[in-house]
XYZ file of C-alpha atoms in Angstrom:
670
model
C -60.256 -104.993 -80.963
C -62.444 -102.677 -83.082
C -60.800 -103.789 -86.287
C -60.277 -106.945 -88.103
C -56.552 -106.162 -89.174
C -53.850 -103.774 -87.457
C -50.300 -103.552 -88.685
C -47.531 -100.658 -89.878
C -46.944 -100.211 -93.440
C -44.022 -102.173 -93.338
C -45.207 -105.110 -91.673
C -48.628 -104.932 -94.296
C -46.132 -105.042 -97.168
C -44.237 -107.998 -95.905
C -47.300 -109.985 -95.459
C -48.692 -111.725 -98.705
C -52.251 -111.046 -99.921
C -53.204 -114.793 -98.245
C -51.961 -113.855 -94.791
C -53.773 -110.776 -94.937
C -57.194 -112.467 -96.178
C -56.861 -114.691 -93.313
C -56.729 -111.796 -90.744
C -59.597 -110.419 -92.334
C -61.521 -113.785 -92.591
C -60.643 -114.566 -89.210
C -61.962 -111.125 -87.729
C -65.362 -111.510 -89.826
C -65.964 -115.062 -88.171
C -64.959 -113.357 -84.605
C -68.038 -111.278 -85.014
C -70.330 -113.773 -85.208
C -70.904 -113.664 -88.989
C -71.918 -117.439 -89.543
C -70.874 -117.033 -93.682
C -68.634 -115.112 -95.768
C -69.879 -114.467 -98.988
C -67.443 -114.819 -102.246
C -67.883 -111.403 -103.381
C -66.613 -109.920 -99.908
C -63.475 -111.898 -100.320
C -63.095 -110.631 -104.020
C -63.834 -107.210 -103.307
C -60.810 -107.808 -100.143
C -58.539 -109.134 -102.621
C -59.111 -106.150 -104.973
C -58.454 -103.709 -102.440
C -55.368 -105.174 -100.458
C -53.700 -105.264 -104.127
C -54.802 -102.099 -104.649
C -53.608 -100.889 -101.332
C -50.347 -102.632 -101.303
C -48.930 -101.279 -104.725
C -50.427 -97.383 -103.470
C -48.434 -97.907 -100.100
C -45.811 -99.512 -101.867
C -44.915 -96.499 -104.145
C -45.023 -94.097 -101.003
C -42.570 -96.392 -99.223
C -40.392 -95.743 -102.373
C -40.796 -91.866 -102.445
C -40.620 -91.714 -98.453
C -38.843 -94.249 -96.244
C -40.953 -92.836 -93.348
C -44.241 -94.175 -94.448
C -43.128 -97.798 -93.237
C -44.092 -96.524 -90.054
C -47.934 -95.321 -90.689
C -50.316 -97.295 -89.364
C -52.935 -99.412 -90.962
C -56.403 -100.539 -89.958
C -58.684 -102.472 -91.947
C -62.360 -103.218 -91.334
C -62.502 -100.579 -88.558
C -66.147 -101.261 -86.830
C -67.699 -98.310 -85.173
C -68.925 -99.112 -82.054
C -72.814 -99.233 -81.624
C -73.393 -98.198 -85.443
C -73.045 -101.445 -86.890
C -70.663 -99.596 -89.758
C -67.254 -100.722 -90.671
C -64.819 -98.133 -92.257
C -63.264 -100.165 -95.222
C -59.594 -98.934 -94.083
C -57.928 -96.250 -91.682
C -54.784 -95.034 -92.284
C -52.725 -93.281 -89.850
C -50.015 -90.728 -91.103
C -48.357 -89.348 -88.563
C -51.173 -87.610 -86.269
C -53.434 -87.486 -89.097
C -56.678 -89.670 -89.669
C -57.134 -91.084 -93.086
C -60.343 -92.748 -93.970
C -60.464 -94.769 -97.214
C -63.564 -96.028 -98.609
C -63.279 -97.945 -102.318
C -66.497 -98.006 -104.108
C -67.642 -98.106 -107.617
C -68.794 -94.945 -109.557
C -72.510 -95.983 -109.258
C -72.282 -95.545 -105.592
C -70.443 -92.494 -105.201
C -72.889 -90.141 -103.977
C -73.703 -92.839 -101.198
C -70.581 -93.577 -100.681
C -69.487 -89.859 -100.072
C -72.328 -89.394 -97.529
C -71.192 -92.585 -95.663
C -67.297 -91.597 -95.734
C -68.718 -87.691 -94.372
C -70.365 -89.831 -91.394
C -67.817 -91.794 -90.915
C -65.352 -89.013 -90.212
C -67.989 -86.841 -88.165
C -68.534 -89.966 -85.796
C -64.973 -90.014 -85.272
C -64.518 -86.242 -84.776
C -66.893 -86.132 -82.309
C -67.189 -89.336 -80.423
C -64.022 -91.078 -80.659
C -61.586 -90.152 -77.873
C -58.028 -90.542 -79.777
C -59.378 -88.720 -82.638
C -60.362 -85.328 -80.964
C -58.365 -82.483 -82.247
C -56.934 -84.225 -85.240
C -57.054 -83.814 -88.815
C -59.160 -86.261 -90.547
C -59.337 -86.743 -94.365
C -61.858 -88.983 -95.917
C -60.753 -90.088 -99.281
C -63.155 -92.011 -101.730
C -61.874 -94.231 -104.279
C -63.373 -94.485 -107.246
C -62.610 -95.865 -110.843
C -62.753 -93.156 -113.658
C -62.928 -90.179 -111.216
C -60.892 -87.258 -111.966
C -58.136 -86.897 -109.643
C -58.098 -83.415 -107.364
C -55.593 -80.918 -107.165
C -53.170 -81.512 -104.122
C -54.226 -78.426 -103.393
C -57.513 -79.283 -102.417
C -55.917 -80.481 -98.918
C -55.516 -77.266 -97.769
C -58.539 -75.334 -99.268
C -61.848 -75.464 -98.531
C -61.878 -75.539 -94.734
C -65.150 -76.197 -93.527
C -64.749 -72.790 -91.299
C -60.981 -71.465 -91.846
C -61.805 -68.922 -88.716
C -62.105 -71.890 -86.458
C -58.751 -74.276 -87.032
C -60.380 -76.824 -84.228
C -62.750 -78.088 -87.061
C -60.692 -80.698 -88.389
C -62.815 -82.583 -90.946
C -61.807 -81.998 -94.323
C -64.205 -82.324 -97.002
C -64.488 -85.882 -99.022
C -61.558 -85.748 -101.548
C -62.285 -88.553 -104.263
C -59.446 -90.246 -106.499
C -58.310 -93.450 -108.299
C -55.817 -96.034 -106.503
C -53.510 -94.447 -108.865
C -53.310 -90.907 -107.495
C -53.679 -92.233 -103.742
C -49.792 -92.104 -103.445
C -49.623 -88.617 -104.044
C -52.367 -87.442 -101.679
C -50.930 -89.394 -99.024
C -47.193 -88.082 -99.188
C -48.718 -84.505 -99.577
C -50.538 -85.400 -95.874
C -47.486 -86.457 -94.407
C -45.656 -83.401 -95.450
C -47.612 -81.566 -92.329
C -48.322 -84.326 -90.155
C -47.252 -84.595 -86.814
C -45.840 -87.388 -84.487
C -46.894 -91.143 -85.558
C -49.910 -91.967 -83.480
C -49.970 -96.127 -82.379
C -52.564 -97.970 -84.276
C -53.253 -100.409 -81.245
C -54.115 -97.605 -79.179
C -56.123 -95.682 -81.471
C -58.121 -98.783 -82.155
C -59.023 -99.272 -78.485
C -59.673 -95.618 -77.938
C -63.241 -95.193 -75.987
C -65.846 -93.989 -78.159
C -68.799 -92.313 -76.602
C -72.100 -91.374 -79.018
C -74.213 -88.777 -78.034
C -77.351 -89.135 -80.087
C -80.290 -86.731 -80.745
C -83.474 -87.213 -79.361
C -84.923 -88.935 -82.491
C -82.022 -91.348 -82.585
C -82.629 -92.124 -78.735
C -86.074 -92.666 -78.710
C -85.932 -94.826 -81.854
C -83.272 -96.852 -80.217
C -85.105 -97.258 -77.002
C -88.355 -98.496 -78.690
C -86.217 -101.352 -80.355
C -85.143 -102.146 -77.022
C -81.830 -100.615 -76.606
C -80.206 -99.833 -73.060
C -79.434 -96.422 -72.240
C -75.605 -97.750 -71.647
C -76.008 -98.411 -75.078
C -76.899 -95.254 -76.844
C -75.167 -92.982 -74.727
C -73.255 -90.140 -74.264
C -70.210 -88.737 -73.013
C -68.359 -90.364 -69.976
C -69.979 -87.815 -67.301
C -73.528 -87.486 -68.876
C -74.034 -91.277 -69.116
C -72.865 -91.867 -65.586
C -75.513 -88.799 -64.705
C -78.376 -90.537 -66.438
C -77.809 -94.053 -65.641
C -77.932 -92.518 -61.629
C -81.031 -90.986 -62.192
C -82.690 -93.459 -64.220
C -81.813 -95.800 -61.158
C -83.178 -92.991 -58.499
C -86.501 -92.460 -60.399
C -86.999 -96.307 -60.719
C -86.290 -97.120 -57.258
C -88.685 -94.324 -56.215
C -91.188 -96.091 -58.471
C -90.699 -99.450 -57.289
C -90.742 -98.240 -53.789
C -94.355 -96.559 -54.289
C -95.667 -100.014 -55.821
C -94.138 -102.022 -52.632
C -95.545 -99.748 -49.928
C -98.718 -98.304 -51.804
C -97.438 -94.872 -51.856
C -98.592 -91.755 -53.609
C -95.166 -90.094 -55.191
C -94.041 -87.361 -57.113
C -90.272 -86.607 -58.226
C -89.268 -83.336 -59.603
C -86.044 -83.983 -62.217
C -84.185 -80.825 -63.027
C -81.420 -80.103 -65.635
C -79.576 -77.833 -67.544
C -80.871 -77.553 -71.652
C -79.695 -80.329 -73.286
C -78.736 -82.524 -70.725
C -80.993 -85.684 -71.277
C -84.329 -85.000 -69.040
C -86.350 -85.970 -71.880
C -84.083 -89.180 -72.644
C -84.420 -90.319 -69.146
C -88.485 -90.231 -69.460
C -88.213 -92.132 -72.337
C -85.814 -94.324 -70.939
C -88.594 -95.296 -67.693
C -91.072 -95.421 -70.310
C -89.408 -98.130 -72.319
C -87.502 -99.952 -69.767
C -88.046 -103.473 -69.198
C -88.366 -102.920 -65.636
C -91.734 -101.015 -66.040
C -93.437 -103.883 -68.287
C -95.676 -105.174 -65.862
C -96.997 -101.499 -64.897
C -95.917 -99.370 -67.753
C -94.796 -95.717 -66.873
C -96.660 -93.596 -69.545
C -94.537 -90.346 -71.070
C -96.526 -87.421 -71.942
C -96.065 -83.911 -72.816
C -98.147 -80.720 -73.772
C -95.219 -79.882 -76.486
C -97.371 -80.526 -79.423
C -94.593 -80.577 -81.812
C -92.431 -82.961 -79.877
C -95.574 -85.347 -79.263
C -96.272 -85.090 -83.384
C -92.988 -85.740 -84.506
C -92.321 -88.946 -82.170
C -95.694 -90.459 -82.793
C -94.826 -89.996 -86.606
C -91.443 -91.563 -86.074
C -92.889 -94.137 -84.150
C -95.373 -94.869 -86.683
C -92.889 -95.462 -89.737
C -91.029 -97.470 -87.560
C -93.947 -99.579 -86.833
C -95.043 -99.721 -90.357
C -91.499 -100.633 -91.591
C -91.706 -103.913 -89.168
C -95.108 -105.096 -90.781
C -97.777 -103.448 -88.539
C -101.151 -101.816 -90.229
C -101.272 -98.288 -90.256
C -104.075 -98.143 -87.595
C -102.177 -100.595 -85.381
C -99.131 -98.761 -86.006
C -100.426 -95.035 -85.109
C -102.433 -96.827 -81.980
C -98.887 -98.157 -80.743
C -97.474 -94.704 -81.003
C -99.884 -92.939 -79.554
C -99.253 -95.280 -76.602
C -95.768 -94.934 -76.586
C -96.119 -91.015 -76.165
C -99.151 -89.446 -75.132
C -100.716 -85.693 -75.702
C -101.054 -84.595 -71.919
C -104.369 -82.680 -73.182
C -105.540 -85.706 -74.781
C -104.844 -87.713 -71.439
C -106.420 -84.613 -69.408
C -109.639 -84.476 -71.646
C -110.149 -88.657 -71.214
C -110.296 -88.283 -67.526
C -112.054 -85.083 -67.014
C -114.535 -85.351 -69.472
C -115.129 -88.810 -70.718
C -113.871 -90.895 -67.717
C -114.226 -88.142 -64.795
C -114.042 -90.538 -61.881
C -112.090 -93.514 -63.069
C -108.644 -93.788 -61.989
C -106.721 -93.809 -65.327
C -105.167 -97.069 -66.697
C -101.395 -96.478 -65.670
C -99.892 -95.792 -62.436
C -97.471 -94.094 -63.516
C -96.597 -91.066 -65.395
C -93.692 -88.851 -66.830
C -94.631 -85.232 -67.663
C -92.448 -83.686 -69.719
C -91.746 -79.685 -69.459
C -93.314 -79.760 -66.698
C -92.747 -76.107 -65.442
C -94.837 -75.560 -68.658
C -98.279 -77.067 -67.408
C -100.870 -74.384 -67.398
C -102.262 -72.054 -64.437
C -105.798 -71.984 -64.040
C -106.430 -68.825 -65.688
C -104.902 -70.537 -68.954
C -106.863 -73.716 -68.583
C -109.896 -71.945 -67.925
C -109.635 -69.998 -71.450
C -108.420 -72.871 -73.221
C -110.593 -75.832 -71.672
C -113.089 -74.494 -69.428
C -111.581 -76.138 -66.504
C -111.257 -73.708 -63.401
C -108.001 -75.686 -62.170
C -104.641 -75.618 -63.273
C -102.803 -78.368 -65.098
C -100.834 -79.350 -61.669
C -103.832 -79.690 -59.867
C -105.618 -81.663 -62.490
C -103.171 -84.105 -63.247
C -102.394 -84.666 -58.934
C -106.301 -85.338 -58.787
C -106.268 -87.668 -61.556
C -103.271 -89.904 -60.327
C -104.728 -89.496 -56.804
C -107.666 -91.280 -57.747
C -105.843 -94.843 -57.821
C -106.335 -96.101 -53.823
C -103.378 -98.282 -53.820
C -100.196 -96.365 -55.440
C -99.349 -93.811 -58.124
C -96.253 -92.023 -59.065
C -95.563 -88.525 -61.159
C -92.459 -87.799 -62.660
C -92.091 -84.381 -63.803
C -89.101 -83.216 -65.879
C -88.449 -79.269 -65.288
C -86.277 -77.441 -67.445
C -85.319 -73.927 -66.277
C -85.704 -70.878 -67.925
C -88.030 -72.837 -70.318
C -91.253 -70.962 -69.801
C -92.331 -69.172 -72.886
C -96.022 -68.656 -72.989
C -98.781 -67.071 -71.567
C -100.041 -69.241 -68.636
C -97.279 -71.539 -68.116
C -97.221 -71.802 -64.340
C -94.087 -72.940 -63.495
C -92.764 -74.730 -60.527
C -94.845 -72.859 -58.235
C -97.964 -73.997 -59.404
C -96.980 -77.368 -58.417
C -96.042 -76.435 -54.997
C -99.598 -74.486 -54.946
C -100.851 -77.617 -56.300
C -99.399 -79.974 -53.525
C -100.320 -77.783 -50.638
C -103.904 -78.209 -51.718
C -104.386 -81.658 -52.861
C -106.211 -84.442 -50.762
C -103.839 -86.873 -51.647
C -100.722 -87.543 -49.186
C -98.149 -87.161 -51.639
C -94.331 -87.784 -51.115
C -92.194 -85.535 -52.540
C -88.749 -86.172 -54.026
C -86.865 -83.628 -56.006
C -83.657 -82.255 -57.196
C -81.976 -79.544 -54.215
C -82.439 -76.837 -57.254
C -86.160 -77.705 -56.939
C -85.894 -76.106 -52.815
C -82.943 -73.898 -53.508
C -83.857 -72.197 -56.925
C -81.060 -72.915 -58.648
C -79.546 -72.043 -62.310
C -81.514 -75.041 -63.952
C -84.857 -73.354 -62.481
C -84.178 -69.901 -63.484
C -84.392 -69.301 -59.807
C -87.987 -70.527 -59.297
C -89.275 -72.673 -56.403
C -91.425 -75.484 -55.550
C -92.574 -73.874 -52.135
C -92.189 -70.451 -50.856
C -92.659 -71.450 -47.391
C -90.521 -73.217 -45.035
C -93.087 -75.716 -44.228
C -93.807 -76.708 -47.851
C -90.155 -77.336 -48.590
C -89.843 -79.362 -45.034
C -91.731 -82.144 -46.665
C -89.550 -82.816 -49.643
C -87.032 -85.494 -49.813
C -83.951 -83.884 -51.934
C -81.671 -86.233 -53.542
C -78.118 -84.764 -55.813
C -79.002 -87.109 -58.552
C -82.434 -85.882 -59.378
C -80.387 -82.853 -61.407
C -78.592 -83.488 -64.390
C -75.647 -81.097 -64.407
C -74.137 -81.600 -68.225
C -75.328 -80.735 -71.545
C -74.841 -83.519 -74.147
C -77.018 -81.955 -76.680
C -74.440 -79.241 -77.964
C -71.277 -81.578 -78.956
C -68.189 -79.884 -77.676
C -70.078 -77.292 -75.694
C -70.624 -78.512 -72.138
C -71.018 -74.624 -71.395
C -73.090 -73.491 -73.932
C -76.181 -73.039 -71.636
C -73.819 -70.992 -69.278
C -72.625 -68.976 -72.558
C -76.265 -68.764 -73.267
C -77.369 -66.967 -69.865
C -74.538 -64.353 -69.786
C -75.294 -63.321 -73.180
C -79.005 -62.876 -72.087
C -77.857 -61.380 -69.044
C -76.033 -58.747 -70.880
C -72.585 -59.927 -69.752
C -70.626 -59.547 -72.658
C -67.293 -59.605 -71.445
C -68.112 -62.674 -68.974
C -69.512 -64.701 -72.022
C -66.290 -63.962 -74.124
C -64.239 -65.101 -71.594
C -65.397 -68.624 -71.875
C -64.161 -69.048 -75.352
C -67.225 -70.687 -76.756
C -66.136 -71.009 -80.290
C -62.744 -72.676 -79.554
C -64.733 -75.833 -79.373
C -68.467 -74.906 -80.537
C -68.367 -72.832 -83.883
C -70.730 -70.028 -83.550
C -70.919 -67.298 -86.487
C -72.792 -63.956 -87.243
C -74.161 -63.601 -90.580
C -75.726 -60.432 -91.651
C -77.105 -61.866 -94.816
C -80.441 -64.476 -95.524
C -78.840 -66.330 -98.469
C -75.165 -66.370 -97.114
C -76.528 -68.201 -93.616
C -78.220 -70.855 -95.918
C -75.027 -71.187 -97.950
C -73.183 -71.827 -94.858
C -75.801 -74.397 -93.704
C -75.857 -76.018 -96.831
C -72.172 -76.400 -96.371
C -72.284 -78.370 -93.281
C -74.561 -80.979 -95.015
C -71.996 -84.052 -94.093
C -73.321 -87.370 -93.549
C -76.431 -87.260 -91.421
C -75.938 -83.850 -90.725
C -79.745 -82.083 -90.246
C -79.851 -78.302 -90.407
C -82.619 -75.722 -90.281
C -83.626 -72.001 -89.599
C -85.236 -71.059 -86.064
C -86.350 -67.916 -85.064
C -88.509 -66.030 -82.506
C -92.298 -66.352 -82.773
C -92.094 -62.700 -82.100
C -90.029 -62.025 -84.846
C -92.846 -60.376 -86.935
C -90.581 -58.332 -89.152
C -88.996 -61.486 -90.648
C -91.299 -61.245 -93.448
C -89.653 -58.382 -94.901
C -86.626 -61.222 -95.115
C -89.258 -63.891 -97.097
C -89.597 -65.824 -93.888
C -93.484 -66.293 -92.683
C -94.014 -65.606 -88.925
C -97.484 -65.819 -88.825
C -98.673 -68.133 -85.940
C -101.691 -69.497 -87.838
C -99.198 -70.707 -90.570
C -96.781 -72.216 -88.013
C -99.873 -74.177 -86.245
C -100.867 -75.838 -89.513
C -97.305 -76.861 -90.562
C -96.260 -80.435 -91.186
C -93.468 -80.242 -88.409
C -93.070 -84.175 -88.545
C -91.523 -83.231 -92.232
C -89.566 -80.722 -91.095
C -87.806 -82.708 -88.864
C -87.811 -86.091 -90.401
C -87.813 -86.021 -94.080
C -84.926 -85.491 -96.241
C -83.592 -83.025 -98.626
C -85.712 -83.960 -101.363
C -88.934 -82.805 -99.838
C -89.706 -79.301 -100.079
C -91.454 -79.519 -96.437
C -88.101 -80.646 -94.611
C -85.666 -78.362 -92.527
C -82.809 -78.662 -95.483
C -84.714 -76.052 -97.420
C -84.302 -73.171 -95.192
C -87.226 -72.009 -96.219
C -89.735 -72.157 -92.967
C -88.440 -71.491 -89.633
C -89.483 -73.396 -86.804
C -90.007 -71.081 -83.694
C -89.603 -71.445 -79.894
C -92.782 -73.567 -80.048
C -91.961 -76.050 -82.685
C -88.094 -76.679 -81.671
C -88.573 -76.863 -77.564
C -87.606 -80.299 -76.788
C -86.200 -81.265 -80.132
C -83.144 -80.246 -81.702
C -80.733 -79.889 -84.918
C -77.293 -80.204 -85.465
C -76.989 -77.248 -87.058
C -79.052 -73.993 -86.766
C -79.331 -70.831 -88.632
C -80.990 -68.667 -85.772
C -82.833 -65.645 -87.475
C -82.718 -62.546 -84.605
C -85.680 -60.428 -84.908
C -86.894 -57.298 -83.696
C -88.443 -58.019 -80.808
C -85.221 -58.715 -78.748
C -82.421 -56.027 -79.575
C -79.398 -54.742 -77.939
C -79.160 -51.066 -76.918
C -75.278 -50.192 -75.625
C -77.016 -47.740 -73.086
C -80.039 -49.803 -71.761
C -79.070 -53.372 -72.703
C -81.943 -55.719 -74.411
C -84.649 -54.168 -75.396
C -87.504 -56.217 -75.189
C -90.734 -55.658 -77.321
C -93.581 -56.221 -79.587
C -94.809 -55.263 -82.775
C -97.826 -52.953 -82.751
C -99.696 -52.912 -86.193
C -101.060 -49.712 -87.836
C -99.850 -46.346 -89.077
C -97.056 -46.238 -88.633
C -95.973 -49.807 -87.698
C -93.721 -49.537 -84.486
C -91.689 -51.753 -81.745
C -93.760 -50.744 -78.499
C -91.681 -51.883 -75.037
C -93.194 -54.976 -72.977
C -93.685 -53.834 -69.580
C -95.295 -56.889 -68.183
C -92.722 -58.513 -66.246
C -94.010 -62.183 -66.953
C -94.186 -61.509 -70.612
C -90.490 -59.910 -70.748
C -89.535 -63.450 -69.021
C -90.991 -65.463 -71.934
C -89.310 -63.518 -74.602
C -85.820 -63.629 -72.843
C -86.651 -67.620 -72.527
C -87.932 -68.028 -76.005
C -84.224 -66.613 -77.024
C -82.984 -68.845 -74.663
C -84.665 -72.132 -76.133
C -83.482 -71.033 -79.562
C -79.877 -70.281 -78.457
C -79.930 -73.902 -77.001
C -80.883 -76.275 -79.976
C -77.863 -77.052 -81.825
C -75.583 -79.972 -81.566
C -72.788 -78.951 -83.787
C -72.896 -75.358 -84.227
C -74.898 -72.358 -85.517
C -74.857 -69.185 -87.676
C -76.757 -66.427 -86.248
C -78.150 -64.070 -88.649
C -78.984 -60.439 -87.610
C -80.705 -58.718 -90.708
C -79.108 -55.543 -91.951
C -82.592 -53.693 -91.524
C -83.832 -50.634 -94.033
C -83.731 -47.470 -93.159
C -86.724 -46.365 -95.036
C -88.553 -48.747 -92.631
C -89.111 -47.650 -89.047
C -89.967 -51.342 -87.787
C -86.678 -52.664 -89.335
C -83.993 -49.982 -87.805
C -80.545 -50.847 -89.324
C -78.878 -49.008 -86.095
C -80.311 -51.607 -83.747
C -79.732 -54.867 -85.380
C -76.042 -53.336 -85.875
C -75.833 -52.853 -82.362
C -77.220 -56.289 -81.666
C -74.595 -57.775 -83.949
C -71.864 -55.894 -82.563
C -73.141 -57.219 -78.894
C -72.971 -60.595 -80.090
C -69.420 -60.584 -81.548
C -68.099 -59.150 -78.155
C -69.790 -62.060 -76.541
C -67.364 -64.145 -78.571
C -69.673 -64.952 -81.707
C -67.454 -64.912 -85.131
C -68.148 -63.079 -88.043
C -68.869 -65.662 -91.071
C -66.780 -64.968 -93.722
C -67.806 -64.891 -97.151
C -65.535 -67.783 -98.232
C -67.577 -70.368 -96.210
């Protein structure tokens, strides 16, 4: 039972305060608390007395209030959080939090977080109205009309969380009776209390939880994705153990749709107790991801008493930059095998080809060749786990799957290859790309369907978001609209940047994080006051953009700096404001126009003709459109008729196409 106490309102009123207190004390003891402080008992006594008076008034006015269900001290699983009281009024869920006026702001955030956790992750709270009420003394009572006003998004009736209402205990009966007038059939308190709860952590929460020793089952997911991730982790662990036992060199290719948990799988294996004796190192060439997670781990270690140097060293061990690893074993220790026998390479499809590696580091071989050569120095065993995302190559020289195939064919080491069937067949998750282009190469691969994650769990309530994004980028408006993606996942269109910022700030509930994103080639966003310069972005402190609170001007909450596809790939926000650029605009006759800005007099957009570079631009928008967990606002500028590089007609056409795909115009009331 998640709650310390469950009863109908009629049963609650029939019991004495002492009986209710005894139930709470028993529940408290059963949770393993060895002592109960007197201030907790006094708080319960006050709240029970006030609640009895309020519910007594409700029953006196409406006899149906006797059948309402009351749950006290409802524990949110895995979060170590308890809601003071949940009142089930018909089919409406009321969250009651009683706080002093001094703690009102913190309590408001807490009540918002409770509401959102139930809304997204508690099965019997799905598609039900949730009304969080903060009971605080000396608080001006709200208008009863506030229950029906100020919806988050009035166009999306499925968005059921109401803003927090503040009132006194004396005014509470009026609010509850108002709620009752629009409620449906009564929810069973016992059934609601036992309902499954499946949280979906973001990558930062998950990384921190894994670092503290939690298992994947303790921090994940929807039922489908939890099963998938468990199966993948078990399969990969078997391959690591088999290579160790039988002295093999093995490489495993894991595929998955955007947001399906590939990085989470990698972090899980890297922190697994099964690999303590022979550690599996997680590494990535994604600079911002490495920076953010290393900063996160450093902060956590400092909070646990580690010195600054010790904390930084530990963080760099937990997640490594693949370029630093490569430099160490190609320049410093050019012949010695690495200290670890197994590595996890995140975003493996983005590994550099020979041309890019030569340009960047004067190394006359591709990154896949380099990594296989380094790990092949082990005479006994070694494992490379390559995490592959489809359609995620976004920059010059990112070699894709084929380069890994070429490196394996040329390697002097006999590598046993395990892979998802998608790697061989060129499925949707690899954007049609294959590891081997010949039958002979494919024949050496041991395929396992468990090495593919098919369920996206980044975007809550939007399992088909990746499919919708693919259809939008393929110009299939009718098919995209038929998915009705916004029925469960709000996506709105704005033509004004300040309106976009305002809409995002309205979503600041609980621990929700929001920010602006945009294409690295959206050069004319500067006319909107957003800096696209690559040097500026390279030097920005992205760890603060992702981790600092709203009082820090460097944080994403300020909506002053947008993250490009390079800074957001592998990471995510709850809400994003996607700032559309002139590098990717819709022409109703020709389809998507993929362009590059040519500076000069006049400054103008030129079509990108190189097929590979066109793919990078398209993939950039694929990345940007799949970064939100709860919803997004797409900002398409209005343009300027006096500026040929900011054509209003092109932006209007783009905006109209997005609406045809099912995106909802943002109302000014939001």
